[in-house]
């Protein structure tokens, strides 16, 4: 015959046990550092996006300048 399953242990209705002060302070310190790093990461992402946008604008402007240089060099006539 199969054994009957034992009921799960009952949890007490009291508050969860508190962390020792040194662990609580360590967690607070790590959390503060994580927030600082997260803010720096977000700033860097914003800067990278701004740089990429500027790079694209420069690339487009250089393409226009190259085209103008070729037009002036050949008086609007491509070489044959």
PDB file of N, CA and C in Angstrom:
ATOM      1  N   UNK A   1       0.818  -1.183   0.000  1.00  0.00           N
ATOM      2  CA  UNK A   1       0.000   0.000   0.000  1.00  0.00           C
ATOM      3  C   UNK A   1       0.869   1.257   0.000  1.00  0.00           C
ATOM      4  N   UNK A   2       0.457   2.254  -0.779  1.00  0.00           N
ATOM      5  CA  UNK A   2       1.252   3.485  -0.791  1.00  0.00           C
ATOM      6  C   UNK A   2       1.119   4.235   0.525  1.00  0.00           C
ATOM      7  N   UNK A   3       2.237   4.862   0.889  1.00  0.00           N
ATOM      8  CA  UNK A   3       2.241   5.656   2.129  1.00  0.00           C
ATOM      9  C   UNK A   3       1.488   6.961   1.892  1.00  0.00           C
ATOM     10  N   UNK A   4       0.849   7.423   2.925  1.00  0.00           N
ATOM     11  CA  UNK A   4       0.170   8.708   2.837  1.00  0.00           C
ATOM     12  C   UNK A   4       1.213   9.821   2.901  1.00  0.00           C
ATOM     13  N   UNK A   5       0.999  10.860   2.101  1.00  0.00           N
ATOM     14  CA  UNK A   5       1.929  11.998   2.126  1.00  0.00           C
ATOM     15  C   UNK A   5       1.755  12.759   3.418  1.00  0.00           C
ATOM     16  N   UNK A   6       2.901  13.207   3.919  1.00  0.00           N
ATOM     17  CA  UNK A   6       2.849  14.016   5.143  1.00  0.00           C
ATOM     18  C   UNK A   6       2.454  15.440   4.754  1.00  0.00           C
ATOM     19  N   UNK A   7       1.664  16.079   5.579  1.00  0.00           N
ATOM     20  CA  UNK A   7       1.282  17.455   5.264  1.00  0.00           C
ATOM     21  C   UNK A   7       2.522  18.357   5.340  1.00  0.00           C
ATOM     22  N   UNK A   8       2.556  19.411   4.531  1.00  0.00           N
ATOM     23  CA  UNK A   8       3.703  20.322   4.596  1.00  0.00           C
ATOM     24  C   UNK A   8       3.773  20.988   5.957  1.00  0.00           C
ATOM     25  N   UNK A   9       4.977  21.339   6.381  1.00  0.00           N
ATOM     26  CA  UNK A   9       5.092  21.985   7.687  1.00  0.00           C
ATOM     27  C   UNK A   9       4.360  23.321   7.693  1.00  0.00           C
ATOM     28  N   UNK A  10       3.767  23.635   8.781  1.00  0.00           N
ATOM     29  CA  UNK A  10       3.012  24.883   8.901  1.00  0.00           C
ATOM     30  C   UNK A  10       3.972  26.028   9.171  1.00  0.00           C
ATOM     31  N   UNK A  11       3.722  27.103   8.485  1.00  0.00           N
ATOM     32  CA  UNK A  11       4.541  28.293   8.691  1.00  0.00           C
ATOM     33  C   UNK A  11       3.932  29.107   9.814  1.00  0.00           C
ATOM     34  N   UNK A  12       4.798  29.652  10.612  1.00  0.00           N
ATOM     35  CA  UNK A  12       4.278  30.491  11.699  1.00  0.00           C
ATOM     36  C   UNK A  12       3.772  31.796  11.111  1.00  0.00           C
ATOM     37  N   UNK A  13       2.835  32.379  11.718  1.00  0.00           N
ATOM     38  CA  UNK A  13       2.237  33.612  11.207  1.00  0.00           C
ATOM     39  C   UNK A  13       3.013  34.855  11.574  1.00  0.00           C
ATOM     40  N   UNK A  14       4.168  34.717  12.240  1.00  0.00           N
ATOM     41  CA  UNK A  14       4.953  35.873  12.666  1.00  0.00           C
ATOM     42  C   UNK A  14       5.721  36.503  11.514  1.00  0.00           C
ATOM     43  N   UNK A  15       6.364  37.622  11.796  1.00  0.00           N
ATOM     44  CA  UNK A  15       7.137  38.314  10.760  1.00  0.00           C
ATOM     45  C   UNK A  15       8.370  37.490  10.384  1.00  0.00           C
ATOM     46  N   UNK A  16       8.886  37.670   9.183  1.00  0.00           N
ATOM     47  CA  UNK A  16      10.074  36.934   8.785  1.00  0.00           C
ATOM     48  C   UNK A  16      11.267  37.348   9.654  1.00  0.00           C
ATOM     49  N   UNK A  17      12.218  36.470   9.806  1.00  0.00           N
ATOM     50  CA  UNK A  17      13.365  36.822  10.640  1.00  0.00           C
ATOM     51  C   UNK A  17      14.158  37.970  10.007  1.00  0.00           C
ATOM     52  N   UNK A  18      14.661  38.855  10.821  1.00  0.00           N
ATOM     53  CA  UNK A  18      15.426  40.006  10.340  1.00  0.00           C
ATOM     54  C   UNK A  18      16.869  39.594  10.078  1.00  0.00           C
ATOM     55  N   UNK A  19      17.481  40.290   9.111  1.00  0.00           N
ATOM     56  CA  UNK A  19      18.878  40.032   8.814  1.00  0.00           C
ATOM     57  C   UNK A  19      19.758  40.630   9.903  1.00  0.00           C
ATOM     58  N   UNK A  20      20.902  40.007  10.145  1.00  0.00           N
ATOM     59  CA  UNK A  20      21.845  40.625  11.086  1.00  0.00           C
ATOM     60  C   UNK A  20      22.294  41.986  10.536  1.00  0.00           C
ATOM     61  N   UNK A  21      22.635  42.917  11.394  1.00  0.00           N
ATOM     62  CA  UNK A  21      22.984  44.274  10.930  1.00  0.00           C
ATOM     63  C   UNK A  21      24.098  44.301   9.890  1.00  0.00           C
ATOM     64  N   UNK A  22      25.124  43.464  10.046  1.00  0.00           N
ATOM     65  CA  UNK A  22      26.232  43.527   9.083  1.00  0.00           C
ATOM     66  C   UNK A  22      25.785  43.082   7.688  1.00  0.00           C
ATOM     67  N   UNK A  23      24.866  42.143   7.616  1.00  0.00           N
ATOM     68  CA  UNK A  23      24.363  41.715   6.303  1.00  0.00           C
ATOM     69  C   UNK A  23      23.449  42.782   5.707  1.00  0.00           C
ATOM     70  N   UNK A  24      22.646  43.380   6.543  1.00  0.00           N
ATOM     71  CA  UNK A  24      21.744  44.424   6.083  1.00  0.00           C
ATOM     72  C   UNK A  24      22.549  45.605   5.531  1.00  0.00           C
ATOM     73  N   UNK A  25      23.624  45.985   6.216  1.00  0.00           N
ATOM     74  CA  UNK A  25      24.475  47.085   5.759  1.00  0.00           C
ATOM     75  C   UNK A  25      25.174  46.719   4.449  1.00  0.00           C
ATOM     76  N   UNK A  26      25.611  45.465   4.335  1.00  0.00           N
ATOM     77  CA  UNK A  26      26.280  45.023   3.106  1.00  0.00           C
ATOM     78  C   UNK A  26      25.306  45.083   1.925  1.00  0.00           C
ATOM     79  N   UNK A  27      24.092  44.644   2.147  1.00  0.00           N
ATOM     80  CA  UNK A  27      23.080  44.683   1.088  1.00  0.00           C
ATOM     81  C   UNK A  27      22.784  46.126   0.700  1.00  0.00           C
ATOM     82  N   UNK A  28      22.673  47.013   1.679  1.00  0.00           N
ATOM     83  CA  UNK A  28      22.411  48.424   1.394  1.00  0.00           C
ATOM     84  C   UNK A  28      23.559  49.027   0.595  1.00  0.00           C
ATOM     85  N   UNK A  29      24.790  48.684   0.951  1.00  0.00           N
ATOM     86  CA  UNK A  29      25.956  49.198   0.247  1.00  0.00           C
ATOM     87  C   UNK A  29      25.980  48.696  -1.199  1.00  0.00           C
ATOM     88  N   UNK A  30      25.716  47.424  -1.388  1.00  0.00           N
ATOM     89  CA  UNK A  30      25.694  46.856  -2.737  1.00  0.00           C
ATOM     90  C   UNK A  30      24.568  47.453  -3.572  1.00  0.00           C
ATOM     91  N   UNK A  31      23.429  47.668  -2.958  1.00  0.00           N
ATOM     92  CA  UNK A  31      22.299  48.269  -3.662  1.00  0.00           C
ATOM     93  C   UNK A  31      22.635  49.692  -4.103  1.00  0.00           C
ATOM     94  N   UNK A  32      23.277  50.457  -3.234  1.00  0.00           N
ATOM     95  CA  UNK A  32      23.669  51.827  -3.576  1.00  0.00           C
ATOM     96  C   UNK A  32      24.667  51.826  -4.736  1.00  0.00           C
ATOM     97  N   UNK A  33      25.627  50.908  -4.685  1.00  0.00           N
ATOM     98  CA  UNK A  33      26.614  50.825  -5.768  1.00  0.00           C
ATOM     99  C   UNK A  33      25.939  50.427  -7.072  1.00  0.00           C
ATOM    100  N   UNK A  34      24.998  49.479  -7.004  1.00  0.00           N
ATOM    101  CA  UNK A  34      24.283  49.048  -8.198  1.00  0.00           C
ATOM    102  C   UNK A  34      23.490  50.204  -8.804  1.00  0.00           C
ATOM    103  N   UNK A  35      22.870  51.013  -7.976  1.00  0.00           N
ATOM    104  CA  UNK A  35      22.110  52.162  -8.483  1.00  0.00           C
ATOM    105  C   UNK A  35      23.027  53.170  -9.157  1.00  0.00           C
ATOM    106  N   UNK A  36      24.203  53.398  -8.561  1.00  0.00           N
ATOM    107  CA  UNK A  36      25.173  54.321  -9.155  1.00  0.00           C
ATOM    108  C   UNK A  36      25.634  53.808 -10.517  1.00  0.00           C
ATOM    109  N   UNK A  37      25.953  52.521 -10.586  1.00  0.00           N
ATOM    110  CA  UNK A  37      26.397  51.936 -11.854  1.00  0.00           C
ATOM    111  C   UNK A  37      25.288  51.954 -12.901  1.00  0.00           C
ATOM    112  N   UNK A  38      24.064  51.702 -12.486  1.00  0.00           N
ATOM    113  CA  UNK A  38      22.929  51.732 -13.412  1.00  0.00           C
ATOM    114  C   UNK A  38      22.757  53.133 -13.995  1.00  0.00           C
ATOM    115  N   UNK A  39      22.887  54.153 -13.147  1.00  0.00           N
ATOM    116  CA  UNK A  39      22.762  55.532 -13.621  1.00  0.00           C
ATOM    117  C   UNK A  39      23.889  55.862 -14.600  1.00  0.00           C
ATOM    118  N   UNK A  40      25.111  55.411 -14.300  1.00  0.00           N
ATOM    119  CA  UNK A  40      26.236  55.646 -15.207  1.00  0.00           C
ATOM    120  C   UNK A  40      26.008  54.932 -16.539  1.00  0.00           C
ATOM    121  N   UNK A  41      25.499  53.702 -16.471  1.00  0.00           N
ATOM    122  CA  UNK A  41      25.225  52.933 -17.685  1.00  0.00           C
ATOM    123  C   UNK A  41      24.217  53.671 -18.562  1.00  0.00           C
ATOM    124  N   UNK A  42      23.145  54.180 -17.950  1.00  0.00           N
ATOM    125  CA  UNK A  42      22.123  54.896 -18.702  1.00  0.00           C
ATOM    126  C   UNK A  42      22.688  56.160 -19.342  1.00  0.00           C
ATOM    127  N   UNK A  43      23.569  56.859 -18.616  1.00  0.00           N
ATOM    128  CA  UNK A  43      24.220  58.049 -19.162  1.00  0.00           C
ATOM    129  C   UNK A  43      25.076  57.678 -20.362  1.00  0.00           C
ATOM    130  N   UNK A  44      25.822  56.584 -20.233  1.00  0.00           N
ATOM    131  CA  UNK A  44      26.685  56.146 -21.331  1.00  0.00           C
ATOM    132  C   UNK A  44      25.877  55.738 -22.554  1.00  0.00           C
ATOM    133  N   UNK A  45      24.735  55.099 -22.332  1.00  0.00           N
ATOM    134  CA  UNK A  45      23.864  54.723 -23.459  1.00  0.00           C
ATOM    135  C   UNK A  45      23.383  55.985 -24.172  1.00  0.00           C
ATOM    136  N   UNK A  46      22.995  57.001 -23.409  1.00  0.00           N
ATOM    137  CA  UNK A  46      22.537  58.255 -23.998  1.00  0.00           C
ATOM    138  C   UNK A  46      23.658  58.895 -24.809  1.00  0.00           C
ATOM    139  N   UNK A  47      24.870  58.908 -24.239  1.00  0.00           N
ATOM    140  CA  UNK A  47      26.013  59.493 -24.949  1.00  0.00           C
ATOM    141  C   UNK A  47      26.313  58.718 -26.232  1.00  0.00           C
ATOM    142  N   UNK A  48      26.277  57.399 -26.142  1.00  0.00           N
ATOM    143  CA  UNK A  48      26.558  56.571 -27.316  1.00  0.00           C
ATOM    144  C   UNK A  48      25.540  56.843 -28.425  1.00  0.00           C
ATOM    145  N   UNK A  49      24.279  56.994 -28.050  1.00  0.00           N
ATOM    146  CA  UNK A  49      23.239  57.304 -29.039  1.00  0.00           C
ATOM    147  C   UNK A  49      23.507  58.669 -29.690  1.00  0.00           C
ATOM    148  N   UNK A  50      23.894  59.640 -28.869  1.00  0.00           N
ATOM    149  CA  UNK A  50      24.177  60.975 -29.395  1.00  0.00           C
ATOM    150  C   UNK A  50      25.375  60.938 -30.342  1.00  0.00           C
ATOM    151  N   UNK A  51      26.402  60.190 -29.975  1.00  0.00           N
ATOM    152  CA  UNK A  51      27.588  60.072 -30.830  1.00  0.00           C
ATOM    153  C   UNK A  51      27.225  59.385 -32.140  1.00  0.00           C
ATOM    154  N   UNK A  52      26.435  58.332 -32.067  1.00  0.00           N
ATOM    155  CA  UNK A  52      26.025  57.617 -33.283  1.00  0.00           C
ATOM    156  C   UNK A  52      25.229  58.533 -34.205  1.00  0.00           C
ATOM    157  N   UNK A  53      24.352  59.339 -33.630  1.00  0.00           N
ATOM    158  CA  UNK A  53      23.555  60.282 -34.422  1.00  0.00           C
ATOM    159  C   UNK A  53      24.482  61.280 -35.124  1.00  0.00           C
ATOM    160  N   UNK A  54      25.453  61.798 -34.388  1.00  0.00           N
ATOM    161  CA  UNK A  54      26.397  62.764 -34.972  1.00  0.00           C
ATOM    162  C   UNK A  54      27.244  62.101 -36.058  1.00  0.00           C
ATOM    163  N   UNK A  55      27.682  60.873 -35.818  1.00  0.00           N
ATOM    164  CA  UNK A  55      28.473  60.147 -36.816  1.00  0.00           C
ATOM    165  C   UNK A  55      27.692  59.997 -38.119  1.00  0.00           C
ATOM    166  N   UNK A  56      26.422  59.674 -38.020  1.00  0.00           N
ATOM    167  CA  UNK A  56      25.583  59.538 -39.213  1.00  0.00           C
ATOM    168  C   UNK A  56      25.453  60.870 -39.947  1.00  0.00           C
ATOM    169  N   UNK A  57      25.297  61.958 -39.191  1.00  0.00           N
ATOM    170  CA  UNK A  57      25.188  63.278 -39.814  1.00  0.00           C
ATOM    171  C   UNK A  57      26.489  63.633 -40.530  1.00  0.00           C
ATOM    172  N   UNK A  58      27.620  63.341 -39.916  1.00  0.00           N
ATOM    173  CA  UNK A  58      28.921  63.621 -40.535  1.00  0.00           C
ATOM    174  C   UNK A  58      29.082  62.789 -41.802  1.00  0.00           C
ATOM    175  N   UNK A  59      28.734  61.499 -41.726  1.00  0.00           N
ATOM    176  CA  UNK A  59      28.852  60.621 -42.895  1.00  0.00           C
ATOM    177  C   UNK A  59      28.021  61.166 -44.063  1.00  0.00           C
ATOM    178  N   UNK A  60      26.796  61.607 -43.774  1.00  0.00           N
ATOM    179  CA  UNK A  60      25.931  62.152 -44.832  1.00  0.00           C
ATOM    180  C   UNK A  60      26.516  63.430 -45.428  1.00  0.00           C
ATOM    181  N   UNK A  61      27.040  64.297 -44.559  1.00  0.00           N
ATOM    182  CA  UNK A  61      27.618  65.549 -45.041  1.00  0.00           C
ATOM    183  C   UNK A  61      28.870  65.280 -45.888  1.00  0.00           C
ATOM    184  N   UNK A  62      29.691  64.326 -45.482  1.00  0.00           N
ATOM    185  CA  UNK A  62      30.880  63.973 -46.265  1.00  0.00           C
ATOM    186  C   UNK A  62      30.491  63.415 -47.630  1.00  0.00           C
ATOM    187  N   UNK A  63      29.422  62.647 -47.685  1.00  0.00           N
ATOM    188  CA  UNK A  63      28.958  62.107 -48.972  1.00  0.00           C
ATOM    189  C   UNK A  63      28.548  63.244 -49.908  1.00  0.00           C
ATOM    190  N   UNK A  64      27.856  64.235 -49.376  1.00  0.00           N
ATOM    191  CA  UNK A  64      27.440  65.386 -50.180  1.00  0.00           C
ATOM    192  C   UNK A  64      28.676  66.154 -50.663  1.00  0.00           C
ATOM    193  N   UNK A  65      29.652  66.358 -49.787  1.00  0.00           N
ATOM    194  CA  UNK A  65      30.874  67.075 -50.160  1.00  0.00           C
ATOM    195  C   UNK A  65      31.625  66.306 -51.248  1.00  0.00           C
ATOM    196  N   UNK A  66      31.740  64.999 -51.089  1.00  0.00           N
ATOM    197  CA  UNK A  66      32.420  64.179 -52.108  1.00  0.00           C
ATOM    198  C   UNK A  66      31.740  64.332 -53.465  1.00  0.00           C
ATOM    199  N   UNK A  67      30.421  64.292 -53.448  1.00  0.00           N
ATOM    200  CA  UNK A  67      29.671  64.432 -54.696  1.00  0.00           C
ATOM    201  C   UNK A  67      29.933  65.795 -55.326  1.00  0.00           C
ATOM    202  N   UNK A  68      29.936  66.843 -54.503  1.00  0.00           N
ATOM    203  CA  UNK A  68      30.181  68.195 -55.015  1.00  0.00           C
ATOM    204  C   UNK A  68      31.593  68.333 -55.579  1.00  0.00           C
ATOM    205  N   UNK A  69      32.573  67.717 -54.884  1.00  0.00           N
ATOM    206  CA  UNK A  69      33.962  67.768 -55.363  1.00  0.00           C
ATOM    207  C   UNK A  69      34.057  67.108 -56.728  1.00  0.00           C
ATOM    208  N   UNK A  70      33.444  65.943 -56.879  1.00  0.00           N
ATOM    209  CA  UNK A  70      33.487  65.257 -58.173  1.00  0.00           C
ATOM    210  C   UNK A  70      32.802  66.073 -59.260  1.00  0.00           C
ATOM    211  N   UNK A  71      31.685  66.705 -58.927  1.00  0.00           N
ATOM    212  CA  UNK A  71      30.983  67.531 -59.918  1.00  0.00           C
ATOM    213  C   UNK A  71      31.847  68.708 -60.350  1.00  0.00           C
ATOM    214  N   UNK A  72      32.551  69.345 -59.400  1.00  0.00           N
ATOM    215  CA  UNK A  72      33.408  70.488 -59.742  1.00  0.00           C
ATOM    216  C   UNK A  72      34.647  70.031 -60.507  1.00  0.00           C
ATOM    217  N   UNK A  73      35.155  68.867 -60.155  1.00  0.00           N
ATOM    218  CA  UNK A  73      36.359  68.373 -60.829  1.00  0.00           C
ATOM    219  C   UNK A  73      36.072  68.042 -62.285  1.00  0.00           C
ATOM    220  N   UNK A  74      34.874  67.586 -62.575  1.00  0.00           N
ATOM    221  CA  UNK A  74      34.542  67.181 -63.945  1.00  0.00           C
ATOM    222  C   UNK A  74      33.544  68.142 -64.599  1.00  0.00           C
ATOM    223  N   UNK A  75      33.349  69.286 -64.028  1.00  0.00           N
ATOM    224  CA  UNK A  75      32.402  70.273 -64.562  1.00  0.00           C
ATOM    225  C   UNK A  75      31.037  69.639 -64.818  1.00  0.00           C
ATOM    226  N   UNK A  76      30.637  68.763 -63.943  1.00  0.00           N
ATOM    227  CA  UNK A  76      29.342  68.132 -64.073  1.00  0.00           C
ATOM    228  C   UNK A  76      29.307  66.999 -65.069  1.00  0.00           C
ATOM    229  N   UNK A  77      30.424  66.751 -65.755  1.00  0.00           N
ATOM    230  CA  UNK A  77      30.478  65.684 -66.751  1.00  0.00           C
ATOM    231  C   UNK A  77      31.323  64.520 -66.196  1.00  0.00           C
ATOM    232  N   UNK A  78      30.762  63.348 -66.045  1.00  0.00           N
ATOM    233  CA  UNK A  78      31.578  62.225 -65.581  1.00  0.00           C
ATOM    234  C   UNK A  78      32.602  61.851 -66.643  1.00  0.00           C
ATOM    235  N   UNK A  79      33.742  61.300 -66.239  1.00  0.00           N
ATOM    236  CA  UNK A  79      34.753  60.925 -67.226  1.00  0.00           C
ATOM    237  C   UNK A  79      34.229  59.803 -68.120  1.00  0.00           C
ATOM    238  N   UNK A  80      34.677  59.820 -69.384  1.00  0.00           N
ATOM    239  CA  UNK A  80      34.226  58.784 -70.329  1.00  0.00           C
ATOM    240  C   UNK A  80      35.331  57.821 -70.629  1.00  0.00           C
TER     241      UNK A  80
END
